[in-house]
PDB file of C-alpha atoms in Angstrom:
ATOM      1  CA  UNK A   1      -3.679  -3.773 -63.115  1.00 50.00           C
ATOM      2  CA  UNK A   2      -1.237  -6.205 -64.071  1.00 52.00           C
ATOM      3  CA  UNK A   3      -0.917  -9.581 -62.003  1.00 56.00           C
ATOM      4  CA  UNK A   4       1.707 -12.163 -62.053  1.00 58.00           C
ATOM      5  CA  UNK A   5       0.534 -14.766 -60.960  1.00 90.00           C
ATOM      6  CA  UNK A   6      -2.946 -17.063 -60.824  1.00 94.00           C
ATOM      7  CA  UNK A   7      -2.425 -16.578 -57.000  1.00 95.00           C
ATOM      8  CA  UNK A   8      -2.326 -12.811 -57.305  1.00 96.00           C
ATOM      9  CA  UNK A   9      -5.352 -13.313 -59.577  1.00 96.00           C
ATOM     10  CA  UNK A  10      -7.095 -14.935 -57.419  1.00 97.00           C
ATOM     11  CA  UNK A  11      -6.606 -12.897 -54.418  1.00 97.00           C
ATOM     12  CA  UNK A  12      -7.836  -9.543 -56.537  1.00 97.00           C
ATOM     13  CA  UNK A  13     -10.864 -11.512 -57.525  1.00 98.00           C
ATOM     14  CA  UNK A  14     -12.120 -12.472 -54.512  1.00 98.00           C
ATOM     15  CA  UNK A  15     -11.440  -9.015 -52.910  1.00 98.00           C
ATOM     16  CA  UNK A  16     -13.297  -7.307 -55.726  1.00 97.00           C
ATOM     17  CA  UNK A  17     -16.083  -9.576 -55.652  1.00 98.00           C
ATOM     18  CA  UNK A  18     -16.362  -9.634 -51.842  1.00 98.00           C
ATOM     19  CA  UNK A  19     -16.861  -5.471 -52.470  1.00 97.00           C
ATOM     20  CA  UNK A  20     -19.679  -6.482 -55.161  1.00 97.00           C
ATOM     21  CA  UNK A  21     -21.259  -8.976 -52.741  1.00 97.00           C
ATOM     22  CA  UNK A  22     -20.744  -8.171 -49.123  1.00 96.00           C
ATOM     23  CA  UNK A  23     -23.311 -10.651 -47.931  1.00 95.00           C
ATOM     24  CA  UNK A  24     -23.209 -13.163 -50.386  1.00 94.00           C
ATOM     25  CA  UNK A  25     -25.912 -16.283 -49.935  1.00 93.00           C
ATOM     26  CA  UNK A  26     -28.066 -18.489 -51.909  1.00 94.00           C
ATOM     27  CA  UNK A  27     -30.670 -17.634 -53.843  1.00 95.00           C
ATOM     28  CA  UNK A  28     -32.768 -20.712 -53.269  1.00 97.00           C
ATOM     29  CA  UNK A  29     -35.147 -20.238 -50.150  1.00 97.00           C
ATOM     30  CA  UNK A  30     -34.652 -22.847 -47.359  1.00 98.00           C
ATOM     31  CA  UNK A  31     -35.285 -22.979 -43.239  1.00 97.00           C
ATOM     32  CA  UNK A  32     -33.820 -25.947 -42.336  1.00 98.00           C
ATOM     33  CA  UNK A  33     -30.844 -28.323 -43.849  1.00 98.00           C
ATOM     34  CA  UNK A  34     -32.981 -30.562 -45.272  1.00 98.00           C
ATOM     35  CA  UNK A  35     -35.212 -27.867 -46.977  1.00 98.00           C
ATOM     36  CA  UNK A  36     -31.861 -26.727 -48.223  1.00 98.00           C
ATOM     37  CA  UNK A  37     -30.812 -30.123 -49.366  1.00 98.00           C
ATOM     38  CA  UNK A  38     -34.184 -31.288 -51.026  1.00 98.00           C
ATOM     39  CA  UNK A  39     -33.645 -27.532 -52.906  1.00 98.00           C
ATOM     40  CA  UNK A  40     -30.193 -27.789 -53.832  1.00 98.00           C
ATOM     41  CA  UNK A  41     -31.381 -31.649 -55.611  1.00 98.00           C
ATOM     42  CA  UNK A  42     -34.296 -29.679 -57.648  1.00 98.00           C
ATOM     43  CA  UNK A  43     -31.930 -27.286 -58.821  1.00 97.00           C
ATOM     44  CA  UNK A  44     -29.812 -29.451 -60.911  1.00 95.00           C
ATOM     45  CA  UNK A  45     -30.400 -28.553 -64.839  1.00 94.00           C
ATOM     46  CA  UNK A  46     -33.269 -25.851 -62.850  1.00 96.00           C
ATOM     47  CA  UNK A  47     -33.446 -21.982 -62.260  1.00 95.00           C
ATOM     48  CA  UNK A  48     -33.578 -21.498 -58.318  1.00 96.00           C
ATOM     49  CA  UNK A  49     -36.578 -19.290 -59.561  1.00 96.00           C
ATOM     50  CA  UNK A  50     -38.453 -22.433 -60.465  1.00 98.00           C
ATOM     51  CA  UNK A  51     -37.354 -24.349 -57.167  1.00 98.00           C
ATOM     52  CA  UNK A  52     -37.998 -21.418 -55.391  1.00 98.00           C
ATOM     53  CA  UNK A  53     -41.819 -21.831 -56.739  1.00 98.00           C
ATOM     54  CA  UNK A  54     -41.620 -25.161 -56.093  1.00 98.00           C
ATOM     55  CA  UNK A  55     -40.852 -26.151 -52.607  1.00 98.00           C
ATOM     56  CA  UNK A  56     -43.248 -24.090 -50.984  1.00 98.00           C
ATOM     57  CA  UNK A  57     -46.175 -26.792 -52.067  1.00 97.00           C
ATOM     58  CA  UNK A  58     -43.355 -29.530 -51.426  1.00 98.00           C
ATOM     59  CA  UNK A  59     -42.794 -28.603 -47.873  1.00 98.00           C
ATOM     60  CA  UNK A  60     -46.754 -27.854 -46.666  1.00 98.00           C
ATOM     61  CA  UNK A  61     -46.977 -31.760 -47.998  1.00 98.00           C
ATOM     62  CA  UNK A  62     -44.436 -32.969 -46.144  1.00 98.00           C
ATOM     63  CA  UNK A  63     -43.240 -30.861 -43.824  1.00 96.00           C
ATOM     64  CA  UNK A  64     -40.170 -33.014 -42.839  1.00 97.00           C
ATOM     65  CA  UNK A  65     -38.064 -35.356 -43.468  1.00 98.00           C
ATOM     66  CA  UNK A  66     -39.932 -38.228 -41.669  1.00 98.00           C
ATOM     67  CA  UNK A  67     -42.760 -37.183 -43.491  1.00 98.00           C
ATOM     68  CA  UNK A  68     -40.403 -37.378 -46.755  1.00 98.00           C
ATOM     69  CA  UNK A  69     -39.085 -41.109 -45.946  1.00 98.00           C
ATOM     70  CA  UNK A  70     -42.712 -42.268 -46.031  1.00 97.00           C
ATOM     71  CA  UNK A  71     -44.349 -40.658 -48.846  1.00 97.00           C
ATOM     72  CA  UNK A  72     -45.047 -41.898 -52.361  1.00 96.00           C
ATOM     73  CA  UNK A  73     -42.771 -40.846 -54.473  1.00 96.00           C
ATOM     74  CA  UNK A  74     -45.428 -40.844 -57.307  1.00 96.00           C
ATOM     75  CA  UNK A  75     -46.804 -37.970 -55.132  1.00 97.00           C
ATOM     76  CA  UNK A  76     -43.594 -36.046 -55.089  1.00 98.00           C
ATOM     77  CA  UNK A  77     -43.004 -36.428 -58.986  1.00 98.00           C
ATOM     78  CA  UNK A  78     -46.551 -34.664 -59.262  1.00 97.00           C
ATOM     79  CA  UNK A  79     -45.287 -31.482 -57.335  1.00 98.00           C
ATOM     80  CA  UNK A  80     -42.331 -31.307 -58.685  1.00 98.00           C
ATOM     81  CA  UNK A  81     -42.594 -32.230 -62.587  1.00 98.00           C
ATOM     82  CA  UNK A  82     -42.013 -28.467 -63.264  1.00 98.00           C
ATOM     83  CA  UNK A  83     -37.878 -28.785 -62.167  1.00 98.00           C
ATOM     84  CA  UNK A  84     -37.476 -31.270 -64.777  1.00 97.00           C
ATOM     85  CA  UNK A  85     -35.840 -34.635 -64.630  1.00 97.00           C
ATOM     86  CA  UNK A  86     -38.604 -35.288 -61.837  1.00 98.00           C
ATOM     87  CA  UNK A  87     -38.707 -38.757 -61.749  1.00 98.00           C
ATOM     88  CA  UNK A  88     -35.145 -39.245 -60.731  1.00 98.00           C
ATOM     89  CA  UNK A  89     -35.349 -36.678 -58.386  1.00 98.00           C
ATOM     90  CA  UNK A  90     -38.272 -37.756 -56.426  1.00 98.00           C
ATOM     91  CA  UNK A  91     -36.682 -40.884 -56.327  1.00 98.00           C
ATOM     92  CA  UNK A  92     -33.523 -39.539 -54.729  1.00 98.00           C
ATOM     93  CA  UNK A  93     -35.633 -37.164 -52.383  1.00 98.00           C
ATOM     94  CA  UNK A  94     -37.293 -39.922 -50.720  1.00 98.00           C
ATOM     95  CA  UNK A  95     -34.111 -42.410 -50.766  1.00 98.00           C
ATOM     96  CA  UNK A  96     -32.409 -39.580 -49.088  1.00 98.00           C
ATOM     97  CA  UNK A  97     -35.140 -38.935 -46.618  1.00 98.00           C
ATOM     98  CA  UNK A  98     -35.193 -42.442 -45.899  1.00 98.00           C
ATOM     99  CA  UNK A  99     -31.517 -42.755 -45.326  1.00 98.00           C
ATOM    100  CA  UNK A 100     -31.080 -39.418 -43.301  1.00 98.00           C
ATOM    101  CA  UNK A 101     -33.971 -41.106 -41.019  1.00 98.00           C
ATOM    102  CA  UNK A 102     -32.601 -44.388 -39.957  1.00 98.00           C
ATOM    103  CA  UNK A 103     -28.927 -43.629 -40.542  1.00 98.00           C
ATOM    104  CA  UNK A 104     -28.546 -40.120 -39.336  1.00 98.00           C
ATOM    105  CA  UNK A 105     -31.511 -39.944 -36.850  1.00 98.00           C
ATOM    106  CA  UNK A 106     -33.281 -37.781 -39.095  1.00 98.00           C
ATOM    107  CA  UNK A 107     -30.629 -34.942 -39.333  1.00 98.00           C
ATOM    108  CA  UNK A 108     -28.599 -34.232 -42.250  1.00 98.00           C
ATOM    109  CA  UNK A 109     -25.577 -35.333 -41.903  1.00 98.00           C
ATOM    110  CA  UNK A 110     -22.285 -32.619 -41.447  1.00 98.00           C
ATOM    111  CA  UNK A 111     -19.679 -33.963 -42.957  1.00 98.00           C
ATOM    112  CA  UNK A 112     -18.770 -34.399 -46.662  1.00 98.00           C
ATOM    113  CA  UNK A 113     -18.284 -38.185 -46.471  1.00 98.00           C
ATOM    114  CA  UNK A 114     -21.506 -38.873 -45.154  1.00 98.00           C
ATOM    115  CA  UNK A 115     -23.432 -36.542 -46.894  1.00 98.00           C
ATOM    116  CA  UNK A 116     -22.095 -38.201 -50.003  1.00 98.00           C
ATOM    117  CA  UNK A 117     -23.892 -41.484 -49.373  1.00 98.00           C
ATOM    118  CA  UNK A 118     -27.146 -40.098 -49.579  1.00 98.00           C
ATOM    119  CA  UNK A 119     -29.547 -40.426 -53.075  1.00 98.00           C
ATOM    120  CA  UNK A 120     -28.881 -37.953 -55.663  1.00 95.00           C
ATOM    121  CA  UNK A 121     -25.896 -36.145 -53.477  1.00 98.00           C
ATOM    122  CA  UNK A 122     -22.374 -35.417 -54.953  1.00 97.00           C
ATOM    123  CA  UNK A 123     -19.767 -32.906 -54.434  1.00 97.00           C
ATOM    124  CA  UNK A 124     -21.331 -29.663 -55.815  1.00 97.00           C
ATOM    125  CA  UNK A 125     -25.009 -29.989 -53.420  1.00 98.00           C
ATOM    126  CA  UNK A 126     -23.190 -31.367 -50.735  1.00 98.00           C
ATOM    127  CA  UNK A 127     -20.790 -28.057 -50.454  1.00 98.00           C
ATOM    128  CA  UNK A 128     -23.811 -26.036 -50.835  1.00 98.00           C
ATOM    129  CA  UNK A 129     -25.730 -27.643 -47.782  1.00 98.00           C
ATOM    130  CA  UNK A 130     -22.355 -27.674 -45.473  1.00 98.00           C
ATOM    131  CA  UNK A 131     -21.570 -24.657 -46.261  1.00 97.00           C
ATOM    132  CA  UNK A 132     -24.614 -22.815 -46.058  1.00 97.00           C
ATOM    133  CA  UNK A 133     -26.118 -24.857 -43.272  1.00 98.00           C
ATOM    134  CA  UNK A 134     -23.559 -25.543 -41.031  1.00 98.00           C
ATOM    135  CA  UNK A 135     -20.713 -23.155 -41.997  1.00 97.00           C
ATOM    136  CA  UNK A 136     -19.022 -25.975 -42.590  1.00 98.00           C
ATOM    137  CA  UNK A 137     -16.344 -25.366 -45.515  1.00 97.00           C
ATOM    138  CA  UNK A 138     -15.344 -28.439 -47.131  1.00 98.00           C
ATOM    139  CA  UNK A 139     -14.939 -27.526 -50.419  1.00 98.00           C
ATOM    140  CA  UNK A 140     -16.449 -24.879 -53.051  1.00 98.00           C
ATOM    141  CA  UNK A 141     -19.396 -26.211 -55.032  1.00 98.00           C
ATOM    142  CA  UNK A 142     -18.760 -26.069 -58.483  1.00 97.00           C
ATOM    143  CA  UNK A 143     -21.647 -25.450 -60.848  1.00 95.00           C
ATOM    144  CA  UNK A 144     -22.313 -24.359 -64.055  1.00 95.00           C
ATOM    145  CA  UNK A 145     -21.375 -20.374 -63.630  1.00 96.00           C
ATOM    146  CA  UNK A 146     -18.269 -21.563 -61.318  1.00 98.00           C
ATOM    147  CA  UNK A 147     -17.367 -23.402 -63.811  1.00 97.00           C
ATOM    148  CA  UNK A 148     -17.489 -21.132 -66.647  1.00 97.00           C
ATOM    149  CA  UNK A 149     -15.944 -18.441 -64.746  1.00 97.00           C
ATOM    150  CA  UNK A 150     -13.259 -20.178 -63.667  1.00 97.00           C
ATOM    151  CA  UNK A 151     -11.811 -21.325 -66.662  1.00 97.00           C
ATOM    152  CA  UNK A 152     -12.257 -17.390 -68.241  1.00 96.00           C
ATOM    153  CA  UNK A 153     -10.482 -15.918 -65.476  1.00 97.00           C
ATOM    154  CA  UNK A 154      -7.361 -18.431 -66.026  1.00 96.00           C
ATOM    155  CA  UNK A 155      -7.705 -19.793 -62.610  1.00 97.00           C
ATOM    156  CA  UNK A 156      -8.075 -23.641 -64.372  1.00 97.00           C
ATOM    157  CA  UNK A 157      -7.561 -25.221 -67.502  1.00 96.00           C
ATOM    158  CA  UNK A 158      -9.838 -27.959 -65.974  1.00 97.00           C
ATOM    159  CA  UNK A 159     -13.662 -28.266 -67.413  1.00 93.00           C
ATOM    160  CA  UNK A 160     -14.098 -31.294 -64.911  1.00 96.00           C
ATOM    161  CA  UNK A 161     -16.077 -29.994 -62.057  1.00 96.00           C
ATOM    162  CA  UNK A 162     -14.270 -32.287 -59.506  1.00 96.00           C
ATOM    163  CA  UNK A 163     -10.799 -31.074 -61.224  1.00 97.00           C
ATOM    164  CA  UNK A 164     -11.756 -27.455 -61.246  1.00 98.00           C
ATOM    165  CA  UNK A 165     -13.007 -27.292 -57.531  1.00 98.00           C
ATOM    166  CA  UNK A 166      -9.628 -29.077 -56.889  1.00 98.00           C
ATOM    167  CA  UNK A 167      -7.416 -26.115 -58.654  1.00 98.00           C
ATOM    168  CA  UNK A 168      -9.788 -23.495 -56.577  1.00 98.00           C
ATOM    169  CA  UNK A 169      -9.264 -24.870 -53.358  1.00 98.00           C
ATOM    170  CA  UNK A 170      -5.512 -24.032 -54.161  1.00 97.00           C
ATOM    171  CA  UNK A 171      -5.847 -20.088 -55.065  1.00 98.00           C
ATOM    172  CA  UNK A 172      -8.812 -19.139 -52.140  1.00 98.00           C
ATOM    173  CA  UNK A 173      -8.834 -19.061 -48.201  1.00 97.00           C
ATOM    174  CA  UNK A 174     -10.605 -22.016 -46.631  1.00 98.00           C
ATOM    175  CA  UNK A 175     -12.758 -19.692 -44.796  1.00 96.00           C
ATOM    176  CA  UNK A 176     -13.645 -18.349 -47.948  1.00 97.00           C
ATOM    177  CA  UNK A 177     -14.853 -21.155 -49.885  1.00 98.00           C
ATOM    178  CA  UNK A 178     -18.696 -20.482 -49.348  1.00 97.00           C
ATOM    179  CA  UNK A 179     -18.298 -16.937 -50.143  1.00 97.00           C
ATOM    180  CA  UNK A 180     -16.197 -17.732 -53.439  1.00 98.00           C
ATOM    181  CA  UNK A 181     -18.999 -20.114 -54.637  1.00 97.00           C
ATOM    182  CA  UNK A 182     -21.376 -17.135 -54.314  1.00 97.00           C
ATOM    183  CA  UNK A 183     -19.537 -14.656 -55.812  1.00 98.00           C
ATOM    184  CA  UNK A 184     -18.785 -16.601 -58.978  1.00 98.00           C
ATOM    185  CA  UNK A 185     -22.465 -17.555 -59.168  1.00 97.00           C
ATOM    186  CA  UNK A 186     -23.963 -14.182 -58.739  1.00 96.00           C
ATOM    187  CA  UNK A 187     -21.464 -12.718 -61.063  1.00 97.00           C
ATOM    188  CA  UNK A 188     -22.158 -15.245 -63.548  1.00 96.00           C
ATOM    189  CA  UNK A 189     -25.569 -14.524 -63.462  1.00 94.00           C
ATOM    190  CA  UNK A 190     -25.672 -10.589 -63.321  1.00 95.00           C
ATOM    191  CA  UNK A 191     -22.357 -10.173 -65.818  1.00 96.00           C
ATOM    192  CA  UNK A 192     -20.156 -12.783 -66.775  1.00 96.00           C
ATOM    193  CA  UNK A 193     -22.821 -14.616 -68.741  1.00 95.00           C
ATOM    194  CA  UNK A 194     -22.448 -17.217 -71.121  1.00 92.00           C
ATOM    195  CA  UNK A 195     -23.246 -16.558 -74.185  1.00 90.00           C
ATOM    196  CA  UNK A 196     -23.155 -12.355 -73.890  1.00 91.00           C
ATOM    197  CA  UNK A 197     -20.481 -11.415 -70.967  1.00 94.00           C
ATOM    198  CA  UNK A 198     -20.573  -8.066 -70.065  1.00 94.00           C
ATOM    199  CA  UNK A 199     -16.828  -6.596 -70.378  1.00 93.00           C
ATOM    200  CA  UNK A 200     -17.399  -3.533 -70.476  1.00 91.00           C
ATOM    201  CA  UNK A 201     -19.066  -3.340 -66.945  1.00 91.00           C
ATOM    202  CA  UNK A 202     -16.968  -6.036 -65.678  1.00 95.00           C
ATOM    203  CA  UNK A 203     -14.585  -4.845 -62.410  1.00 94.00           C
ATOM    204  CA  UNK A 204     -12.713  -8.014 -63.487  1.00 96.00           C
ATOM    205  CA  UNK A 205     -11.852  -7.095 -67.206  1.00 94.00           C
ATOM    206  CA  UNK A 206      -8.203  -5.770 -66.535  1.00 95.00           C
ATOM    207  CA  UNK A 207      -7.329  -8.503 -64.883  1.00 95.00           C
ATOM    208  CA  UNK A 208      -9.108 -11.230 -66.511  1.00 95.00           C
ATOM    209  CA  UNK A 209      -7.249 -12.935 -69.966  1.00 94.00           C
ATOM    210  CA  UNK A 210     -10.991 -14.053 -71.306  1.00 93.00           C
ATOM    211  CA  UNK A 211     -10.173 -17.645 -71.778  1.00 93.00           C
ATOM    212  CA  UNK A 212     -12.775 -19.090 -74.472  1.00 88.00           C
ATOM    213  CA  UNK A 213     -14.078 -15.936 -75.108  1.00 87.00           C
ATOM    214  CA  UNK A 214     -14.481 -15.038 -78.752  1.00 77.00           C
ATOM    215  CA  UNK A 215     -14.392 -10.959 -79.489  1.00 68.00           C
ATOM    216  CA  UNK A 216     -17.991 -11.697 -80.992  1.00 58.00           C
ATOM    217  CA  UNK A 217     -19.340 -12.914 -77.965  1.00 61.00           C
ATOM    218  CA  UNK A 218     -18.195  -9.677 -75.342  1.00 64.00           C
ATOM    219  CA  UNK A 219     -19.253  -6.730 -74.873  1.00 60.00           C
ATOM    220  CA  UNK A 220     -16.854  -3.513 -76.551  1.00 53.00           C
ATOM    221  CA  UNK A 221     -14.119  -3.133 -74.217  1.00 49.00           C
ATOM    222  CA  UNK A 222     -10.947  -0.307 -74.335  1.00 40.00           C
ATOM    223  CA  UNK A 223      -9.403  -1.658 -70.890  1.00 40.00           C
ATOM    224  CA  UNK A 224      -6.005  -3.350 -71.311  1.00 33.00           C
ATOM    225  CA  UNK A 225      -5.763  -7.068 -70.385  1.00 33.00           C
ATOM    226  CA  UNK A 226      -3.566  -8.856 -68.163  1.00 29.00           C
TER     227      UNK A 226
END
């Protein structure tokens, strides 16, 4: 398939993917916003495997956020030294706590500009907890697979995250913006990997013009390229 345009690009993408992933969600486990907030902060530079092992210990502690505004954050480095970076993120967990408490009346808040005054928050985490919390779709959190991803498939020439999420908003649906973050994630993860990206297998690869990637890094291919 040939496509002339990034739009047109874009538009097969997300219709592929949405075939791949018909119930796309996060892989990090969560009950409640803030679980899913205090999850989304451990998994910066972390597998959602290790946060996933994590909060369960975290939460039977404290098992909300009031509890969270008043605990020691010594304490919460202890549980979570095994996400790495620990000491800056207990320190943001309980600022947050704290702030969500006497700001927000102990919910988190729903909008991007408030969320984005709490400890340890920007752009990427808050998307994740509006969007998969509240349905609310301000934007399309842009991590490290996004990222990547993005840039191979031509749809930026950005390798700011703030820049590249501002180029996707552009190309996808706002409805849609959740679901894209997913399906570039999982995809990422399962076959558009960094350092070995599976071509071959790829229901991208005719449309996709590899962007950054060397012939030594993918998988044999014999599809054409866009």
């Amino acid at each position: 398939m040939r496509v002339s345009s990034i739009t047109a690009r874009a538009r097969a993408v997300r219709e592929r993917l949405a075939q791949r992933y018909p119930a796309p969600r996060t892989e990090l486990s969560w009950s409640t916003p803030w679980e899913l907030l205090v999850a989304t902060i451990l998994s910066a530079q972390c597998t959602d495997a290790r946060v996933n092992m994590v909060t369960p210990g975290l939460f039977a502690t404290w098992k909300t956020v009031e509890q969270m505004a008043k605990a020691d954050p010594a304490q919460i480095e202890g549980i979570i030294r095994s996400t790495g970076f620990f000491r800056n993120k207990a320190k943001n967990l309980h600022a947050s706590a704290m702030r969500i408490v006497t700001e927000f009346g102990g919910q988190v808040p729903r909008t991007m500009e408030e969320m984005l005054t709490l400890a340890g928050v920007a752009r990427k985490t808050a998307n994740v907890v509006l969007s998969n919390a509240f349905g609310v779709h301000a934007g399309i959190a842009v991590d490290t697979h996004v990222k990547r991803i993005s840039f191979r498939l031509g749809l930026t020439r950005q390798t700011n995250p703030d820049k590249v999420e501002q180029d996707l908003l552009k190309l996808f649906p706002q409805d849609s913006w959740g679901a894209v973050n997913h399906y570039l994630v999982l995809f990422g993860r399962e076959v558009c990997t960094a350092h070995k990206p599976n071509c071959e297998a790829c229901e991208l690869d005719d449309i996709c013009p590899r962007t950054g990637v060397t012939s030594s890094s993918a998988s044999p291919t014999t599809k054409h390229k866009a």
